[in-house]
Amino acid sequence: MHETKTYRFPIGPAHPAMANFGIDIEIEGEKVINAKSDPGYLHRGFEKLMEYRTYLQNTILVGRVCVFEPFSYELAYNIAVDKIAGLDVPERGSYIRVMMSELMRISSHLVWMSKMCRATGLDTVLKLAITYRDYILELFEESTGGRVYPVYIRPGGVRWDLPDRFNEHLEKALKKLEDGLLKIDGLMFKNDIFISRTRNVGILKKNTAIKLGATGPVLKACGFKYDIRKDNPYEVYKELDFDVPVYNGCDSYSRSLVRRNEIEESIKIIRQLVKNMPSGNHINKISPFASLPQGEVYSRIEGARGEIGFHIISTGSDMPYRVKIRSPSFTHFIPVLEDILTGSQIADVPVIYWSLDPCADMDR
Amino acid sequence: MFLTGVLKGIQVTIENLFKRALTIRYPHQKIEAAERFRGEHSFDISKCKSCGLCERICPSRAIEMIEIKGKKYPKIDMGKCSFCGLCTEICPFGALKLTKNFSLASGNKKDFIKKPRKLKK
Ligand code: SF4
Ligand code: SF4
């Protein structure tokens, strides 16, 4: 008689607890003995689409790579286009760009908080975090006209100047966020239930993290102080004073703490930007159908999930010849996730999955 | 051991029970959209000079120029439009604008194709 010892168990991609891509796991009893990522469900072909649109039209498209942090992709793309075109960004434009991408980082981490709490069964924080995110979305609506897809950063600066009473509204929202963070601390990060579900769960070894190309909070939770904002500063980060949170636990709990502390640092950065915001022009415009000179550039920034990069080749026409997007979730969700899941308990799969903060950018 | 965690959660829930709700009763109540909000287009046919720039810039290829009485005007497919606002930005005569109207849902597919005359001024 044939005896079955292991079972193949597909999770996702069309599953409410999954971010639009699936994993095939093989289980023996309660233990995961093998895991295989199954991407492709959300592939939208951005890189090809961008070859058929002008540089300005592509600014509309790039934000859609990742719905939780469109500003980061807009920023990375536009830094690359600025480099090809040899455009100088006015100081005010640069300040606004950084301010918006820091707000986006907070908003993205709040979405992650709600998803992580859903995986650990803390439904109160799920709703609280989404509530606090709405204060940021209101700021986006006021300044850019779009709540989720702002379409705001342009080659050479930003689309519009900040609206009149923006700083007032911003300060109000930041105060609410700080209060909210304290409230969430008690419910989530200092909560025994959360700690016992995440501590020593999903350990990513230090040398594996480097070997598999982890970046962002996943790498910082392994004890590496690596942040592109510090190590290879772009825009105005050189002038700003902020810390990079680093933890040594290598587990889901450390990854959670890194993100929580990044929110605090981002609030600190935004306060500095408001204080030192220069006046003047916010954009050096180029013509919408401009042909850019020949060239090849790579730009990289620190997104909420890790390193975001754009490799653009221009052959001198009004459209890019080739665009390659480097997205952090791609490395986190194929090699890193497979490595961490192997040997874990099946009940910990959602916790490990969400501790890496997945987004649609893995499929592009 | 986990009791404190559970109690803390219940405490927050009770606190929030007596607060004013953040959500509203849409569609009976509405929140005014921001000044820069990008919604449905408005089109002033008397200002349009049929230059075709809006068709050329549209990244979603949602605009098609159609002929009315010998002149060409933009027809917009709302199903394709991504409300980026490039067409309104490039229009040299201010004929196309984005309004605050966001309730565009319809059960009929034809309602999404906006012919020049069907767009409000
Ligand atoms: S708003 Fe953008 S997508 Fe919509 S019709 Fe105008 S240019 Fe096209
Ligand atoms: S850009 Fe303006 S003037 Fe030109 S065709 Fe379009 S709506 Fe008419």
Coordinates of C-alpha atoms and ligand atoms in Angstrom, one line a residue:
Chain A
M1 CA 0.0 0.0 0.0
H2 CA 1.3 3.4 -0.9
E3 CA 1.6 5.7 2.1
T4 CA 1.4 9.5 1.7
K5 CA 3.7 11.3 4.0
T6 CA 3.9 14.8 2.5
Y7 CA 1.2 17.0 1.0
R8 CA 1.5 19.8 -1.5
F9 CA -0.5 22.8 -0.4
P10 CA -1.0 25.8 -2.6
I11 CA -1.7 29.2 -0.9
G12 CA -3.0 32.0 -3.1
P13 CA -2.8 33.8 -5.5
A14 CA -6.5 34.6 -5.2
H15 CA -6.7 34.5 -1.4
P16 CA -7.7 37.4 0.8
A17 CA -4.7 37.0 3.0
M18 CA -2.2 37.0 0.1
A19 CA -0.9 39.9 -1.9
N20 CA -1.8 38.6 -5.3
F21 CA 0.8 35.9 -5.7
G22 CA 0.9 32.4 -4.5
I23 CA 3.2 30.0 -2.7
D24 CA 3.2 26.3 -3.1
I25 CA 4.3 24.6 0.1
E26 CA 5.0 21.0 0.8
I27 CA 4.1 19.9 4.4
E28 CA 4.9 17.0 6.5
G29 CA 2.6 17.0 9.5
E30 CA 2.8 20.7 10.7
K31 CA 6.2 21.4 9.3
V32 CA 6.9 23.1 5.9
I33 CA 9.6 21.0 4.2
N34 CA 9.7 22.9 0.9
A35 CA 8.3 26.2 -0.4
K36 CA 8.1 27.5 -3.9
S37 CA 7.0 31.0 -4.9
D38 CA 4.5 31.2 -7.8
P39 CA 4.6 34.7 -9.2
G40 CA 3.1 36.0 -12.4
Y41 CA -0.6 36.5 -11.4
L42 CA -0.2 40.3 -11.4
H43 CA 2.2 40.7 -14.2
R44 CA 1.2 43.9 -16.1
G45 CA 4.2 44.4 -18.4
F46 CA 5.2 47.8 -17.2
E47 CA 8.7 47.6 -18.7
K48 CA 7.3 47.0 -22.2
L49 CA 4.5 49.6 -21.9
M50 CA 7.1 52.2 -21.0
E51 CA 8.9 51.7 -24.3
Y52 CA 5.9 53.0 -26.1
R53 CA 5.2 56.1 -24.1
T54 CA 7.1 59.4 -23.9
Y55 CA 9.1 60.3 -20.8
L56 CA 6.3 62.5 -19.5
Q57 CA 3.5 59.9 -20.1
N58 CA 5.6 57.3 -18.2
T59 CA 5.3 59.4 -15.0
I60 CA 1.6 58.5 -15.0
L61 CA 2.4 54.8 -15.4
V62 CA 5.3 54.2 -13.0
G63 CA 3.4 54.9 -9.8
R64 CA 1.1 52.0 -10.5
V65 CA 3.9 49.4 -10.1
C66 CA 3.2 49.3 -6.4
V67 CA -0.1 50.6 -5.1
F68 CA 1.1 51.2 -1.5
E69 CA 4.0 53.5 -2.4
P70 CA 3.6 55.1 -5.8
F71 CA 5.7 58.1 -4.8
S72 CA 8.8 56.0 -4.4
Y73 CA 8.6 54.7 -7.9
E74 CA 7.8 58.1 -9.3
L75 CA 10.8 59.5 -7.5
A76 CA 13.2 56.8 -8.7
Y77 CA 12.0 57.1 -12.3
N78 CA 12.2 60.9 -12.4
I79 CA 15.7 61.0 -10.8
A80 CA 16.8 58.7 -13.7
V81 CA 15.1 61.0 -16.3
D82 CA 16.6 64.1 -14.7
K83 CA 20.0 62.5 -15.1
I84 CA 19.5 61.6 -18.8
A85 CA 18.2 65.0 -19.6
G86 CA 20.7 66.8 -17.5
L87 CA 18.0 68.7 -15.7
D88 CA 18.6 70.6 -12.4
V89 CA 15.8 70.3 -9.9
P90 CA 15.1 73.5 -8.0
E91 CA 15.7 73.3 -4.3
R92 CA 12.1 73.7 -3.4
G93 CA 11.1 71.0 -5.9
S94 CA 13.6 68.7 -4.3
Y95 CA 12.3 69.4 -0.8
I96 CA 8.7 68.7 -1.8
R97 CA 9.8 65.5 -3.5
V98 CA 11.4 64.2 -0.3
M99 CA 8.6 65.3 1.9
M100 CA 6.1 63.4 -0.2
S101 CA 8.1 60.3 -0.4
E102 CA 8.6 60.3 3.4
L103 CA 4.8 60.7 3.8
M104 CA 4.4 57.8 1.5
R105 CA 6.8 55.7 3.6
I106 CA 4.6 56.3 6.7
S107 CA 1.5 55.5 4.8
S108 CA 3.0 52.3 3.4
H109 CA 4.2 51.1 6.8
L110 CA 0.7 51.8 8.2
V111 CA -0.8 49.5 5.6
W112 CA 1.8 46.9 6.4
M113 CA 0.9 47.2 10.1
S114 CA -2.8 46.5 9.4
K115 CA -2.0 43.5 7.3
M116 CA 0.5 42.2 9.8
C117 CA -2.0 42.5 12.5
R118 CA -4.6 40.7 10.5
A119 CA -2.1 37.8 10.1
T120 CA -1.6 37.7 13.9
G121 CA -5.3 38.1 14.7
L122 CA -5.1 41.7 16.2
D123 CA -8.1 43.1 14.4
T124 CA -8.2 46.3 16.4
V125 CA -4.9 47.6 15.0
L126 CA -6.0 46.6 11.5
K127 CA -8.6 49.3 11.6
L128 CA -6.6 51.8 13.7
A129 CA -3.7 51.8 11.3
I130 CA -5.9 52.2 8.2
T131 CA -7.6 55.1 10.0
Y132 CA -4.3 56.9 10.6
R133 CA -3.3 56.3 7.0
D134 CA -6.4 58.2 5.9
Y135 CA -5.0 61.4 7.4
I136 CA -2.1 61.1 5.1
L137 CA -4.3 60.3 2.1
E138 CA -6.2 63.5 2.8
L139 CA -2.9 65.4 2.6
F140 CA -2.2 63.7 -0.8
E141 CA -5.6 64.6 -2.1
E142 CA -5.2 68.2 -1.1
S143 CA -1.7 68.7 -2.6
T144 CA -1.8 66.3 -5.6
G145 CA -5.4 65.7 -6.5
G146 CA -5.2 61.9 -6.1
R147 CA -5.5 59.9 -2.9
V148 CA -3.9 56.7 -4.0
Y149 CA -2.1 57.5 -7.3
P150 CA -0.8 61.1 -6.9
V151 CA 0.9 61.5 -10.3
Y152 CA 2.8 64.4 -8.9
I153 CA 6.6 64.1 -9.4
R154 CA 7.7 65.3 -12.9
P155 CA 11.1 65.4 -14.7
G156 CA 12.7 68.6 -13.3
G157 CA 10.6 69.0 -10.1
V158 CA 7.0 68.5 -9.0
R159 CA 3.8 69.2 -10.8
W160 CA 2.4 71.9 -8.6
D161 CA 3.5 74.0 -5.7
L162 CA 2.1 73.1 -2.2
P163 CA -1.4 74.5 -1.6
D164 CA -1.9 77.4 0.8
R165 CA -2.7 75.9 4.1
F166 CA -0.8 72.6 3.6
N167 CA 1.7 73.1 6.4
E168 CA -1.1 73.6 8.9
H169 CA -2.9 70.5 7.9
L170 CA 0.4 68.6 7.7
E171 CA 1.3 69.5 11.3
K172 CA -2.2 68.4 12.5
A173 CA -1.8 65.0 10.7
L174 CA 1.7 64.4 12.2
K175 CA 0.4 65.1 15.7
K176 CA -2.4 62.6 15.2
L177 CA 0.1 60.1 13.9
E178 CA 2.4 60.5 16.9
D179 CA -0.6 59.9 19.2
G180 CA -1.7 57.0 17.2
L181 CA 1.7 55.4 17.2
L182 CA 1.8 55.4 21.0
K183 CA -1.6 53.8 21.0
I184 CA -0.6 51.1 18.5
D185 CA 2.6 50.5 20.5
G186 CA 0.6 49.2 23.5
L187 CA -1.7 47.1 21.3
M188 CA 0.9 45.7 19.0
F189 CA 4.6 46.1 19.6
K190 CA 4.4 45.7 23.4
N191 CA 1.6 43.2 23.3
D192 CA 2.6 39.7 24.6
I193 CA 0.4 38.0 22.0
F194 CA 2.1 39.8 19.1
I195 CA 5.5 39.2 20.5
S196 CA 5.0 35.5 21.0
R197 CA 3.7 35.1 17.5
T198 CA 6.6 36.9 15.9
R199 CA 9.7 36.6 18.1
N200 CA 12.1 33.9 16.7
V201 CA 9.7 33.2 13.9
G202 CA 11.0 33.4 10.4
I203 CA 14.7 33.7 11.0
L204 CA 16.7 35.0 8.1
K205 CA 20.4 34.3 8.7
K206 CA 22.8 37.2 8.3
N207 CA 24.9 35.8 5.5
T208 CA 21.8 34.4 3.7
A209 CA 20.3 37.9 3.7
I210 CA 23.4 39.3 1.9
K211 CA 23.6 36.3 -0.4
L212 CA 20.0 36.6 -1.5
G213 CA 20.0 40.3 -2.0
A214 CA 17.7 41.5 0.8
T215 CA 17.4 45.3 1.2
G216 CA 15.4 47.7 3.3
P217 CA 13.8 46.8 6.6
V218 CA 14.5 43.1 6.0
L219 CA 18.2 43.7 5.9
K220 CA 18.1 46.3 8.7
A221 CA 16.5 43.6 11.0
C222 CA 19.5 41.4 10.3
G223 CA 21.8 44.0 11.9
F224 CA 23.1 45.7 8.8
K225 CA 23.0 49.5 8.8
Y226 CA 22.5 49.9 5.1
D227 CA 20.2 52.7 3.9
I228 CA 20.6 54.4 0.5
R229 CA 19.4 57.7 2.0
K230 CA 22.6 57.6 4.1
D231 CA 25.0 55.6 2.0
N232 CA 24.3 57.1 -1.4
P233 CA 22.3 60.2 -0.7
Y234 CA 20.0 61.5 -3.4
E235 CA 17.9 64.7 -3.4
V236 CA 18.3 66.6 -0.1
Y237 CA 18.9 63.7 2.3
K238 CA 22.5 64.8 2.8
E239 CA 21.3 67.9 4.7
L240 CA 18.9 66.0 6.9
D241 CA 19.5 64.6 10.4
F242 CA 17.9 61.2 11.0
D243 CA 18.8 57.7 12.3
V244 CA 18.6 54.4 10.6
P245 CA 16.9 51.8 13.0
V246 CA 18.8 48.6 13.1
Y247 CA 18.0 45.4 15.1
N248 CA 19.8 42.1 15.5
G249 CA 17.0 39.7 16.0
C250 CA 16.8 38.6 12.3
D251 CA 13.2 37.5 13.0
S252 CA 9.7 38.8 12.2
Y253 CA 9.6 40.9 15.4
S254 CA 12.8 42.8 14.5
R255 CA 11.5 43.5 11.0
S256 CA 8.3 44.9 12.6
L257 CA 10.3 47.1 15.0
V258 CA 12.4 48.5 12.2
R259 CA 9.3 49.6 10.3
R260 CA 7.7 51.1 13.4
N261 CA 10.8 53.2 14.1
E262 CA 11.1 54.2 10.5
I263 CA 7.8 55.9 10.9
E264 CA 9.1 58.0 13.8
E265 CA 12.3 58.9 11.8
S266 CA 10.1 59.9 8.8
I267 CA 8.1 62.2 11.0
K268 CA 11.3 63.8 12.2
I269 CA 12.5 64.3 8.6
I270 CA 9.2 65.9 7.6
R271 CA 9.4 68.4 10.5
Q272 CA 12.9 69.4 9.3
L273 CA 11.8 69.8 5.8
V274 CA 8.9 72.0 6.8
K275 CA 11.2 74.2 8.9
N276 CA 13.9 74.6 6.2
M277 CA 11.6 74.7 3.1
P278 CA 13.1 77.3 0.7
S279 CA 10.8 79.5 -1.4
G280 CA 11.0 79.9 -5.2
N281 CA 10.4 77.8 -8.2
H282 CA 9.3 74.2 -7.9
I283 CA 10.0 72.9 -11.4
N284 CA 12.3 73.3 -14.4
K285 CA 9.9 72.3 -17.1
I286 CA 10.8 70.3 -20.3
S287 CA 8.5 70.1 -23.3
P288 CA 6.0 67.2 -23.0
F289 CA 7.3 65.7 -26.3
A290 CA 10.9 66.4 -25.7
S291 CA 13.6 64.0 -27.1
L292 CA 16.3 63.3 -24.5
P293 CA 19.9 62.9 -25.4
Q294 CA 21.5 59.5 -25.8
G295 CA 22.5 57.8 -22.5
E296 CA 22.2 55.0 -20.0
V297 CA 21.5 55.6 -16.3
Y298 CA 20.7 53.7 -13.2
S299 CA 19.0 55.5 -10.3
R300 CA 18.3 54.0 -6.9
I301 CA 16.4 55.1 -3.9
E302 CA 15.3 53.7 -0.5
G303 CA 11.7 52.8 -0.7
A304 CA 9.5 51.6 2.2
R305 CA 10.3 48.0 1.2
G306 CA 13.9 48.3 0.1
E307 CA 16.0 49.4 -2.8
I308 CA 14.0 50.6 -5.8
G309 CA 16.0 51.1 -9.0
F310 CA 15.4 52.2 -12.6
H311 CA 17.8 51.4 -15.4
I312 CA 16.9 53.5 -18.4
I313 CA 18.5 53.4 -21.9
S314 CA 17.8 56.3 -24.2
T315 CA 18.7 56.3 -27.8
G316 CA 17.9 60.0 -28.3
S317 CA 14.2 59.7 -29.1
D318 CA 11.2 60.9 -27.1
M319 CA 10.6 57.5 -25.6
P320 CA 13.0 55.2 -23.6
Y321 CA 14.6 52.4 -25.6
R322 CA 14.6 50.1 -22.6
V323 CA 13.5 50.4 -19.0
K324 CA 14.4 47.8 -16.3
I325 CA 12.8 48.1 -12.8
R326 CA 14.5 46.7 -9.8
S327 CA 11.9 46.2 -7.2
P328 CA 12.6 45.0 -3.6
S329 CA 9.7 42.6 -3.3
F330 CA 11.0 40.5 -6.2
T331 CA 14.1 39.4 -4.2
H332 CA 12.2 39.2 -0.9
F333 CA 9.5 37.0 -2.3
I334 CA 11.3 34.5 -4.4
P335 CA 14.6 33.5 -2.8
V336 CA 14.2 35.1 0.7
L337 CA 10.7 33.8 1.3
E338 CA 11.5 30.3 0.1
D339 CA 14.5 30.2 2.3
I340 CA 12.7 31.4 5.5
L341 CA 9.6 29.2 5.0
T342 CA 11.5 26.0 4.7
G343 CA 11.5 24.4 8.1
S344 CA 8.8 26.7 9.6
Q345 CA 5.5 25.7 11.1
I346 CA 2.4 26.0 8.8
A347 CA 0.6 28.3 11.3
D348 CA 3.5 30.8 11.0
V349 CA 3.3 31.0 7.2
P350 CA 1.0 34.1 7.1
V351 CA 3.1 35.9 9.8
I352 CA 6.4 35.3 7.9
Y353 CA 4.8 36.3 4.6
W354 CA 3.5 39.6 5.9
S355 CA 6.6 40.3 8.0
L356 CA 8.4 40.8 4.6
D357 CA 5.8 43.4 3.5
P358 CA 4.7 42.1 0.0
C359 CA 3.5 44.4 -2.7
A360 CA 2.5 44.1 -6.3
D361 CA 5.9 45.3 -7.4
M362 CA 7.2 41.8 -7.4
D363 CA 5.4 41.1 -10.6
R364 CA 5.5 44.5 -12.3
Chain B
M1 CA 0.1 35.8 30.4
F2 CA -1.9 36.9 27.3
L3 CA -4.7 38.4 29.4
T4 CA -3.1 41.9 29.6
G5 CA -2.9 41.9 25.8
V6 CA -6.5 41.0 25.4
L7 CA -7.6 43.5 28.0
K8 CA -5.7 46.3 26.4
G9 CA -7.4 45.6 23.1
I10 CA -10.8 45.6 24.7
Q11 CA -10.0 48.9 26.4
V12 CA -9.2 50.6 23.1
T13 CA -12.4 49.1 21.6
I14 CA -14.5 50.6 24.4
E15 CA -12.8 54.0 24.1
N16 CA -13.6 54.1 20.4
L17 CA -17.1 52.9 20.9
F18 CA -18.2 56.4 22.2
K19 CA -16.2 58.4 19.7
R20 CA -17.7 60.0 16.6
A21 CA -17.5 57.7 13.6
L22 CA -14.9 58.7 10.9
T23 CA -17.0 57.2 8.2
I24 CA -20.0 58.9 6.7
R25 CA -23.3 57.7 5.2
Y26 CA -22.5 57.9 1.5
P27 CA -24.5 58.7 -0.7
H28 CA -26.7 60.6 1.7
Q29 CA -23.8 62.5 3.0
K30 CA -20.8 63.5 0.9
I31 CA -17.3 64.9 1.6
E32 CA -16.3 67.7 -0.7
A33 CA -13.4 66.7 -2.9
A34 CA -10.3 68.8 -2.8
E35 CA -9.7 71.7 -5.1
R36 CA -7.1 69.7 -7.2
F37 CA -9.2 66.5 -7.3
R38 CA -9.1 64.9 -10.7
G39 CA -12.6 63.6 -11.8
E40 CA -14.7 63.6 -14.9
H41 CA -13.9 65.9 -17.8
S42 CA -15.8 69.1 -18.7
F43 CA -15.5 70.2 -22.3
D44 CA -16.3 73.6 -23.9
I45 CA -16.8 72.9 -27.5
S46 CA -16.8 76.6 -28.5
K47 CA -13.2 77.0 -27.2
C48 CA -11.8 73.9 -28.9
K49 CA -9.7 74.6 -31.9
S50 CA -9.3 71.0 -33.0
C51 CA -5.5 71.0 -32.5
G52 CA -5.4 67.3 -31.5
L53 CA -2.8 67.8 -28.8
C54 CA -5.0 66.1 -26.2
E55 CA -5.2 63.0 -28.3
R56 CA -1.4 62.9 -28.7
I57 CA -0.5 63.3 -25.0
C58 CA -3.1 60.9 -23.5
P59 CA -1.0 58.0 -22.0
S60 CA -4.0 55.7 -21.8
R61 CA -5.0 56.3 -25.4
A62 CA -8.4 57.2 -24.2
I63 CA -9.0 60.1 -26.5
E64 CA -10.0 59.8 -30.1
M65 CA -10.7 62.7 -32.4
I66 CA -14.1 62.4 -34.1
E67 CA -15.6 64.6 -36.8
I68 CA -18.6 66.8 -36.1
K69 CA -19.7 69.2 -38.9
G70 CA -16.3 69.1 -40.6
K71 CA -14.3 69.8 -37.4
K72 CA -12.6 67.3 -35.2
Y73 CA -13.3 67.1 -31.5
P74 CA -12.1 64.7 -28.7
K75 CA -14.2 61.7 -27.8
I76 CA -13.2 60.3 -24.4
D77 CA -13.4 56.7 -23.2
M78 CA -13.9 56.9 -19.4
G79 CA -13.2 53.2 -19.2
K80 CA -9.6 53.8 -20.3
C81 CA -9.0 57.2 -18.8
S82 CA -6.7 57.2 -15.7
F83 CA -7.6 60.8 -14.7
C84 CA -4.0 62.0 -15.0
G85 CA -5.0 65.4 -16.2
L86 CA -2.3 65.7 -18.9
C87 CA -4.9 66.5 -21.6
T88 CA -6.2 69.4 -19.6
E89 CA -2.7 70.6 -18.9
I90 CA -1.7 70.6 -22.5
C91 CA -4.9 72.1 -24.0
P92 CA -3.8 75.6 -25.1
F93 CA -7.3 77.0 -25.2
G94 CA -8.6 75.7 -21.9
A95 CA -11.4 73.7 -23.5
L96 CA -10.8 70.5 -21.5
K97 CA -11.0 70.6 -17.7
L98 CA -11.3 68.0 -14.9
T99 CA -14.2 68.4 -12.5
K100 CA -14.7 67.0 -9.0
N101 CA -17.3 64.5 -10.2
F102 CA -16.2 61.0 -9.2
S103 CA -19.4 59.1 -9.3
L104 CA -19.1 57.7 -12.8
A105 CA -20.4 54.1 -12.3
S106 CA -23.0 52.8 -14.7
G107 CA -24.6 49.6 -15.7
N108 CA -24.4 50.4 -19.4
K109 CA -21.1 50.1 -21.2
K110 CA -22.1 52.9 -23.6
D111 CA -22.2 55.5 -20.8
F112 CA -18.4 55.4 -20.5
I113 CA -17.9 56.7 -24.1
K114 CA -18.2 60.4 -23.8
K115 CA -18.8 62.1 -27.2
P116 CA -17.9 65.8 -27.3
R117 CA -21.5 67.0 -27.0
K118 CA -22.2 64.6 -24.1
L119 CA -19.5 66.1 -21.9
K120 CA -20.7 68.9 -19.7
K121 CA -19.4 72.4 -20.2
Ligands
SF4_1 S1 -7.1 62.6 -18.0 FE1 -5.3 61.5 -18.8 S2 -6.0 59.4 -19.3 FE2 -7.8 60.7 -19.1 S3 -8.3 61.4 -21.2 FE3 -7.0 63.0 -20.2 S4 -4.9 62.5 -20.8 FE4 -6.2 60.7 -21.2
SF4_2 S1 -6.1 70.1 -26.9 FE1 -7.9 71.4 -26.4 S2 -8.1 72.7 -28.3 FE2 -6.8 71.0 -28.9 S3 -8.2 69.4 -29.7 FE3 -7.9 68.9 -27.5 S4 -9.6 70.0 -26.5 FE4 -9.5 70.9 -28.5

